Short mmCIF file of N, CA and C in Angstrom, two decimals:
data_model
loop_
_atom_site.label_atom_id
_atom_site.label_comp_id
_atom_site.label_asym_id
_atom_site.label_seq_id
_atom_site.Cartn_x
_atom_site.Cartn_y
_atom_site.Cartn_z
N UNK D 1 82.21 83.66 90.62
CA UNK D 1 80.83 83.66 91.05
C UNK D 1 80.25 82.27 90.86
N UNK D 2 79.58 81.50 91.78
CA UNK D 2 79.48 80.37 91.79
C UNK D 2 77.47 80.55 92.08
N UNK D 3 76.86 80.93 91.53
CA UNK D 3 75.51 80.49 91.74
C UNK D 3 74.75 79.58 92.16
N UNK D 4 73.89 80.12 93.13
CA UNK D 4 72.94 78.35 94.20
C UNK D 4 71.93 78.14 93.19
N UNK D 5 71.80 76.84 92.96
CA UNK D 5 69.96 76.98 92.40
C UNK D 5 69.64 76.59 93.29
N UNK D 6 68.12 77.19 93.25
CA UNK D 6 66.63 76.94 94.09
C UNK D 6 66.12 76.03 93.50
N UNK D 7 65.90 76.09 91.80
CA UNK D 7 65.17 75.32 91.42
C UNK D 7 65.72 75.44 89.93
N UNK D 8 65.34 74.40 89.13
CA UNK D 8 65.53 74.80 87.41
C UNK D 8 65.12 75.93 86.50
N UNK D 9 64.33 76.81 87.11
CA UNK D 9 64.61 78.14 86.81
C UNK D 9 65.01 79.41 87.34
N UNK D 10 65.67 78.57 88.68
CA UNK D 10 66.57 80.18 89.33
C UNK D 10 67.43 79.58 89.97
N UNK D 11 69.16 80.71 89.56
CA UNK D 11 69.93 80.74 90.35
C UNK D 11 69.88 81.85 91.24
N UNK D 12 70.47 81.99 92.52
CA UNK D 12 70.38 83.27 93.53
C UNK D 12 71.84 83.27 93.44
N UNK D 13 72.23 84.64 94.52
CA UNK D 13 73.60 84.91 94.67
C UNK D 13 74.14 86.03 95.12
N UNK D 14 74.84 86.86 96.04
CA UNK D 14 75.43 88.31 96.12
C UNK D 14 75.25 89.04 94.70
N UNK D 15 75.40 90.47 95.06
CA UNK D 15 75.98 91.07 94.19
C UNK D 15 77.05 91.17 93.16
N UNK D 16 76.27 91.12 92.16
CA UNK D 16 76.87 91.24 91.12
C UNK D 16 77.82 92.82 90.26
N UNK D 17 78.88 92.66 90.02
CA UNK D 17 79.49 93.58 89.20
C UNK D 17 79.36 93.65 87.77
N UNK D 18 78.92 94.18 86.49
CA UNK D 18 78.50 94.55 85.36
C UNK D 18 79.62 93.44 84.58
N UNK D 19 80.31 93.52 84.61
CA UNK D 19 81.58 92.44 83.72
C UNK D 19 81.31 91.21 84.09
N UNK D 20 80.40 90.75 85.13
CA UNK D 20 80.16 89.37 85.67
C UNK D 20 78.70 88.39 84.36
N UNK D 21 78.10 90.09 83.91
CA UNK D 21 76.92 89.55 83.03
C UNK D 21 77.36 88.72 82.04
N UNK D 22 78.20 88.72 81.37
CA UNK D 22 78.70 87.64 80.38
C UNK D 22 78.93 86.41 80.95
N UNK D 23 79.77 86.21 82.05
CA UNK D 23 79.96 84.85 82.76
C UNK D 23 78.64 84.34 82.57
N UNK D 24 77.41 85.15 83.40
CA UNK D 24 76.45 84.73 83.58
C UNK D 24 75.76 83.80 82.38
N UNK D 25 76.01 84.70 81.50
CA UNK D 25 75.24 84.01 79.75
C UNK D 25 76.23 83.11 79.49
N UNK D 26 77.36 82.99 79.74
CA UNK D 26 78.33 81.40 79.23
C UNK D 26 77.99 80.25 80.33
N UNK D 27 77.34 80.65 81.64
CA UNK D 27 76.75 79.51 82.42
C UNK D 27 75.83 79.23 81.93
N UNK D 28 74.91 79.65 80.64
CA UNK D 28 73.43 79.59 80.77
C UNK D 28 72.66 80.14 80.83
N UNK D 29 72.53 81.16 81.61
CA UNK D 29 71.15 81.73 82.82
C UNK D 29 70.98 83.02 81.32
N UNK D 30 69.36 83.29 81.12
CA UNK D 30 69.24 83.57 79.98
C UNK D 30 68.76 85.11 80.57
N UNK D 31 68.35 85.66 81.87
CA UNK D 31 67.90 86.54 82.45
C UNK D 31 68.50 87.03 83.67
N UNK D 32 68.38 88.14 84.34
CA UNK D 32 68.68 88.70 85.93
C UNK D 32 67.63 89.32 86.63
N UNK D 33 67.45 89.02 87.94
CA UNK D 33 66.65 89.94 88.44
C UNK D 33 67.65 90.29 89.65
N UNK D 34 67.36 91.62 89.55
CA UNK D 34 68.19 92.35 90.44
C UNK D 34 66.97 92.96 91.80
N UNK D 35 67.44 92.57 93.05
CA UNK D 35 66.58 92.68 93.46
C UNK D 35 67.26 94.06 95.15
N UNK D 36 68.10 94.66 94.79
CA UNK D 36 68.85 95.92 95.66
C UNK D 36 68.52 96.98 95.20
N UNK D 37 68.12 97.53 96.22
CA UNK D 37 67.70 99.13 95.46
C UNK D 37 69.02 100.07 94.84
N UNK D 38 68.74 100.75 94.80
CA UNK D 38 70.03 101.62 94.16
C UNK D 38 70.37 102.84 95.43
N UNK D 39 71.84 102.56 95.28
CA UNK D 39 72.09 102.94 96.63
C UNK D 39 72.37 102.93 97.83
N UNK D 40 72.01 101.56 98.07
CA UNK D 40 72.21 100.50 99.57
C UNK D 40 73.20 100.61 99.97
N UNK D 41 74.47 100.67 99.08
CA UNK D 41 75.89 100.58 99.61
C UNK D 41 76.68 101.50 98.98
N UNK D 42 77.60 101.90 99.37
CA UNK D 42 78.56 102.76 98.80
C UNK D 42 79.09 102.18 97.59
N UNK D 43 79.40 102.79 96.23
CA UNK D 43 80.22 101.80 95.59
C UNK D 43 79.40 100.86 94.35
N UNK D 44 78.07 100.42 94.89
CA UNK D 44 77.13 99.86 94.29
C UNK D 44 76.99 99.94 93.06
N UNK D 45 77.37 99.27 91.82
CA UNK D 45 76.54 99.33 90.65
C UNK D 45 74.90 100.02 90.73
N UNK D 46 74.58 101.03 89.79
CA UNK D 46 72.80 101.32 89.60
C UNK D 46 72.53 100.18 88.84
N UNK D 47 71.31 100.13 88.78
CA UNK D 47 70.26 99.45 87.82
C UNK D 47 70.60 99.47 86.40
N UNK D 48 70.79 100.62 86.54
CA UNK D 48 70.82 101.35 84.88
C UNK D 48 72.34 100.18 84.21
N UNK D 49 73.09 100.57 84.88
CA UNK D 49 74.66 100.04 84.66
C UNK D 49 74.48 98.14 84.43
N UNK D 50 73.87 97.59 85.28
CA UNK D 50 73.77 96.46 85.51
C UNK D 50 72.98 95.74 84.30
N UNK D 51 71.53 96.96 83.81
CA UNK D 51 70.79 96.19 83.15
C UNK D 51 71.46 96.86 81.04
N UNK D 52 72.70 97.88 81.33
CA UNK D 52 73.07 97.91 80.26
C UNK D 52 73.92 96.36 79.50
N UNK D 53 74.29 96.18 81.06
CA UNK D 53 75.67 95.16 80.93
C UNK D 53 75.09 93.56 80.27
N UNK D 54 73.80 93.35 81.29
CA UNK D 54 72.98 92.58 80.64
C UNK D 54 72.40 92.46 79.52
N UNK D 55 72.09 93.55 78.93
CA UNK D 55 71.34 93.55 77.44
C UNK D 55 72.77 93.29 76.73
N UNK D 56 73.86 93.88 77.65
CA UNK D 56 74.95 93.77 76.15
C UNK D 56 75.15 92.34 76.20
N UNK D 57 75.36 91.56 77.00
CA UNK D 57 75.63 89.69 77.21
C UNK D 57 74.45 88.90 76.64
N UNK D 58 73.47 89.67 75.85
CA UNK D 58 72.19 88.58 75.44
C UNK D 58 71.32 88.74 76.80
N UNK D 59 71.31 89.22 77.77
CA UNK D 59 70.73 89.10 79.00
C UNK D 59 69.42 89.30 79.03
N UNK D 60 67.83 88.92 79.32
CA UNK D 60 67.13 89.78 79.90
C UNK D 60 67.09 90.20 81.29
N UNK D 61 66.46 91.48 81.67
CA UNK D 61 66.60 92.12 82.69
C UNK D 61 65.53 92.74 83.61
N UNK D 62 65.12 92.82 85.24
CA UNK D 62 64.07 92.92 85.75
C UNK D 62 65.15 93.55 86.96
N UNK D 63 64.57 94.61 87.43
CA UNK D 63 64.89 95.31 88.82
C UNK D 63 63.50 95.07 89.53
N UNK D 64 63.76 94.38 91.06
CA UNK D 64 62.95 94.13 91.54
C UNK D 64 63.34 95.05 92.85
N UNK D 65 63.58 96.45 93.37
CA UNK D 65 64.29 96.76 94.28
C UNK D 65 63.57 96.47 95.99
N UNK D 66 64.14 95.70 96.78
CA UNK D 66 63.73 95.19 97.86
C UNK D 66 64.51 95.35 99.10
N UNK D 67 64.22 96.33 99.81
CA UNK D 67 64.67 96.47 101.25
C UNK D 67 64.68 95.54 101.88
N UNK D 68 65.77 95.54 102.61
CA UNK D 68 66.15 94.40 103.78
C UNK D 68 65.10 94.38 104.77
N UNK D 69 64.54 93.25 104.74
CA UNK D 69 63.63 92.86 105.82
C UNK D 69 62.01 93.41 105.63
N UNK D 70 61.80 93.91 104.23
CA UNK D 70 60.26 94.82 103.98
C UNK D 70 60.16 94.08 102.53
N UNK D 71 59.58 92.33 102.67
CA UNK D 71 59.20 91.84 101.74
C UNK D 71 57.62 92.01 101.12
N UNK D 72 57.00 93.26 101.26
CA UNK D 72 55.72 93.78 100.81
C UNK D 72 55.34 92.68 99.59
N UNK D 73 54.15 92.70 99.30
CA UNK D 73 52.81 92.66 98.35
C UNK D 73 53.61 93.15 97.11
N UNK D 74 54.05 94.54 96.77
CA UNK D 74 54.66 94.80 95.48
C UNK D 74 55.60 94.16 95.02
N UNK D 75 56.73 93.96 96.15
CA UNK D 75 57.86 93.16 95.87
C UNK D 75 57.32 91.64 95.66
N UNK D 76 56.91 91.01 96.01
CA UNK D 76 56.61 89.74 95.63
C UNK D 76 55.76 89.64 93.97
N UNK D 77 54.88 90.75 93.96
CA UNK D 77 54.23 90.75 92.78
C UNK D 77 55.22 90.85 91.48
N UNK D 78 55.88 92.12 91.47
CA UNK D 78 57.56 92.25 91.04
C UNK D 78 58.20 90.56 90.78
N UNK D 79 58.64 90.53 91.39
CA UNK D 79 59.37 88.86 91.76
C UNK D 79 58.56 88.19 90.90
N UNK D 80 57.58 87.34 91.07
CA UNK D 80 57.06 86.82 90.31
C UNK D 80 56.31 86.75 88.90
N UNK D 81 56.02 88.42 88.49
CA UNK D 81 56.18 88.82 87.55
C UNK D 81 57.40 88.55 86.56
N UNK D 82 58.42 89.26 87.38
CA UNK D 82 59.72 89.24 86.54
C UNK D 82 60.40 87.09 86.19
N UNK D 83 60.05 86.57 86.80
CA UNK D 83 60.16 84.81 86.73
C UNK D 83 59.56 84.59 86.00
N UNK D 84 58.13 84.94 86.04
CA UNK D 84 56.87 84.47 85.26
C UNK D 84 57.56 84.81 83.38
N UNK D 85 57.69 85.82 83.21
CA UNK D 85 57.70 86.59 81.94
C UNK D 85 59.59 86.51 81.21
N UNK D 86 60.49 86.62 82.07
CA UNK D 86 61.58 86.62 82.06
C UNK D 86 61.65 85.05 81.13
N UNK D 87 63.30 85.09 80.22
CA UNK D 87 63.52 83.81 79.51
C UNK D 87 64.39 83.31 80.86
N UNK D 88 64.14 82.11 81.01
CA UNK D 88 65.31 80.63 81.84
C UNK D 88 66.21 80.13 81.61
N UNK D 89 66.98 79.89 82.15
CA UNK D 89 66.90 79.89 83.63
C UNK D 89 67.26 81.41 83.99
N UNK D 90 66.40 81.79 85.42
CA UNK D 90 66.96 83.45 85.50
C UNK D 90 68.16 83.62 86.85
N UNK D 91 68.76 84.29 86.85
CA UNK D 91 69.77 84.63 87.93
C UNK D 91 69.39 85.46 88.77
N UNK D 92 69.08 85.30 89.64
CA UNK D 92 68.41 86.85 90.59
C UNK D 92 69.42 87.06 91.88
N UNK D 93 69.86 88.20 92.36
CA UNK D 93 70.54 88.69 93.42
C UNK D 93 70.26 89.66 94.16
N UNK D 94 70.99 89.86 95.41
CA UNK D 94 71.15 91.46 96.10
C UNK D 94 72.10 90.92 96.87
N UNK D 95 72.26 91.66 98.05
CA UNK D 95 73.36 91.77 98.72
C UNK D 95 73.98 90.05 98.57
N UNK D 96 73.31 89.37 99.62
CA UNK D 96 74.31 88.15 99.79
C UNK D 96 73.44 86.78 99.09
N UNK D 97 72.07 87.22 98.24
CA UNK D 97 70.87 86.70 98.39
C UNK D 97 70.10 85.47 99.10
N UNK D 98 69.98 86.31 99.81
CA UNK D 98 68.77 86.07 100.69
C UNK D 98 67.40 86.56 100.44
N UNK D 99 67.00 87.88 100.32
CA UNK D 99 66.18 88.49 99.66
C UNK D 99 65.49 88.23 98.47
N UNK D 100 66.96 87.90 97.55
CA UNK D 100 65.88 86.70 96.25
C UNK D 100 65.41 85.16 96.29
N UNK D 101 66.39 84.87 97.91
CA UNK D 101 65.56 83.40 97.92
C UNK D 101 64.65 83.37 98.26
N UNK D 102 64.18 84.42 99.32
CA UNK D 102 62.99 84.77 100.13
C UNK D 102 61.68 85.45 99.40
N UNK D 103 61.72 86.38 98.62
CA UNK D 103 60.69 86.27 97.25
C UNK D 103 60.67 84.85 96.55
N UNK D 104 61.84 84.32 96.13
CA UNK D 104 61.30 83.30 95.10
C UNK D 104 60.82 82.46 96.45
N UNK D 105 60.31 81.96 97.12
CA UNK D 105 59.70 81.25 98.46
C UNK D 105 58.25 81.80 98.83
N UNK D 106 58.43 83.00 98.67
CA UNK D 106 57.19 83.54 98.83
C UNK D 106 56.41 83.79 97.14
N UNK D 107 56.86 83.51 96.42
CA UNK D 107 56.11 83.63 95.42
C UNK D 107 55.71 82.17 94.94
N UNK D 108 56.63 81.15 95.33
CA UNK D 108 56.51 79.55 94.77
C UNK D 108 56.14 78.56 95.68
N UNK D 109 56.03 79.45 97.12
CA UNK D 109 55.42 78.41 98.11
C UNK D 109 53.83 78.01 98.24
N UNK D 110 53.32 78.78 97.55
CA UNK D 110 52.20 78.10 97.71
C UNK D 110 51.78 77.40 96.68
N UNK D 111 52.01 76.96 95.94
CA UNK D 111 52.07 75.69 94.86
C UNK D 111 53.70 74.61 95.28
N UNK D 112 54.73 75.20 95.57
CA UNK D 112 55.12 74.15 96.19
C UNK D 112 55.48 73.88 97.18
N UNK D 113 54.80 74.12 98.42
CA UNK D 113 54.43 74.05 99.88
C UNK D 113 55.63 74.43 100.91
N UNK D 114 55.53 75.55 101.72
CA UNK D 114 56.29 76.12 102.24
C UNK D 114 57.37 74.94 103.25
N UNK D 115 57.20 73.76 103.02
CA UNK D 115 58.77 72.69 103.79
C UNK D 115 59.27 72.79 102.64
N UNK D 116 58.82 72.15 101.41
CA UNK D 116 59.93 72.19 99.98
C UNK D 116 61.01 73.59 99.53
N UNK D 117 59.93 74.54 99.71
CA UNK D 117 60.72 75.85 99.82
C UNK D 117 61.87 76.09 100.76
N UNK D 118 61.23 75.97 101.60
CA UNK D 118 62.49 76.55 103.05
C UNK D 118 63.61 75.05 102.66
N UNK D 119 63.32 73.61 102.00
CA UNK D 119 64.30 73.24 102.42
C UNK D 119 65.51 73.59 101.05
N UNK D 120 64.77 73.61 99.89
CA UNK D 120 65.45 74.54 99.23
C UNK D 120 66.31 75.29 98.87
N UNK D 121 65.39 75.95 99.77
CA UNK D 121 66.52 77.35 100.25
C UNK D 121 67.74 76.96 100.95
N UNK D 122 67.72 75.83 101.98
CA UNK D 122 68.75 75.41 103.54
C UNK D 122 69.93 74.47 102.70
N UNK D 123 69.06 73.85 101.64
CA UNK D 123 70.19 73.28 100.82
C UNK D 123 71.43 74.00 99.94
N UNK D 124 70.30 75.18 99.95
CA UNK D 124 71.55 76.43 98.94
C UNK D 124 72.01 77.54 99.88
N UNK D 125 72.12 77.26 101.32
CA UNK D 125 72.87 77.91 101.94
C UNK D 125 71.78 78.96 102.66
N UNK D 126 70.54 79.25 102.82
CA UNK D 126 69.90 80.04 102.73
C UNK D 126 68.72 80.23 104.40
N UNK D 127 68.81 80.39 105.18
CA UNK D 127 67.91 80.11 106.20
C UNK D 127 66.29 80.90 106.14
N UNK D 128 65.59 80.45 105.64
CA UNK D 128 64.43 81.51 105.04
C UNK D 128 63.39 80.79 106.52
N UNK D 129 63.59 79.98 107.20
CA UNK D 129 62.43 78.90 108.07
C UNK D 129 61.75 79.70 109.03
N UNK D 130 61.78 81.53 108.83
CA UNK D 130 61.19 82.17 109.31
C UNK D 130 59.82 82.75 108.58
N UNK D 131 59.85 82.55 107.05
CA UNK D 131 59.10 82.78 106.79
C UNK D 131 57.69 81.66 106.45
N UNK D 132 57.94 80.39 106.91
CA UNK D 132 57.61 79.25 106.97
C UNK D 132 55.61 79.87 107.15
N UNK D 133 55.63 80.54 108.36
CA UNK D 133 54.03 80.78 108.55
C UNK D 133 53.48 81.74 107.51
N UNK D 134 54.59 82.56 106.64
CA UNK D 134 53.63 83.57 105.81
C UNK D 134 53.58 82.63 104.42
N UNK D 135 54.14 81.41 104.30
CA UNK D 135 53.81 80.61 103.04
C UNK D 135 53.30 80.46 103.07
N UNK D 136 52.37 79.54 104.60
CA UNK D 136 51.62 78.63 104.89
C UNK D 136 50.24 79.43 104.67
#
């Protein structure tokens, strides 16, 4: 698992498997936000499983669950809550993340202006330049 940073307090990334939470704490990253609902995929780690695995690695832990393509008001509040309060650097994921680059963009673009964001994001692999007008 090779993690993008966005910024010095978040890495993004796919899904994660429960045995991966320790890697995570020998890279560093002192938190997770998990941002897939439970269920999305066949096979899927729950919440529950993910945020045991984490507490056992030193981890803190935040489920932010976010449907593909329905970045609502709650979910962003979520998101930035869980950054705000969470210890750093935090690791956040879902499917391939996209979804957590796209909250952390929508929660950090308007203090750091929706070009810095999107380019950000394009540097860590991430095409968010659609959400460019809801930063703005």
């Amino acid at each position: 698992m090779q993690p993008k940073t966005l910024c010095e307090e978040l890495g993004v990334g796919p899904q994660l498997a429960p045995e991966q939470m320790q890697t995570l704490a020998e890279q560093g990253y002192k938190s997770v936000i998990n941002c897939r609902p439970d269920g999305e995929q066949p096979g899927q780690p729950t919440s529950a499983e993910l945020e045991a695995a984490a507490k056992a690695a030193g981890l803190g832990y935040a489920h932010v669950p976010t449907v593909p393509g329905k970045l609502g008001e709650e979910q962003i509040k979520g998101f930035d809550k869980a950054l705000s309060e969470l210890p750093q650097p935090v690791f956040s994921f879902c499917k391939t993340g996209m979804r957590a680059s796209s909250l952390w963009a929508l929660c950090r673009g308007p203090e750091l202006g929706a070009d810095e964001v999107v380019k950000k994001a394009a540097d860590a692999g991430y095409d968010i330049a659609a959400l460019k007008p809801r930063i703005d």
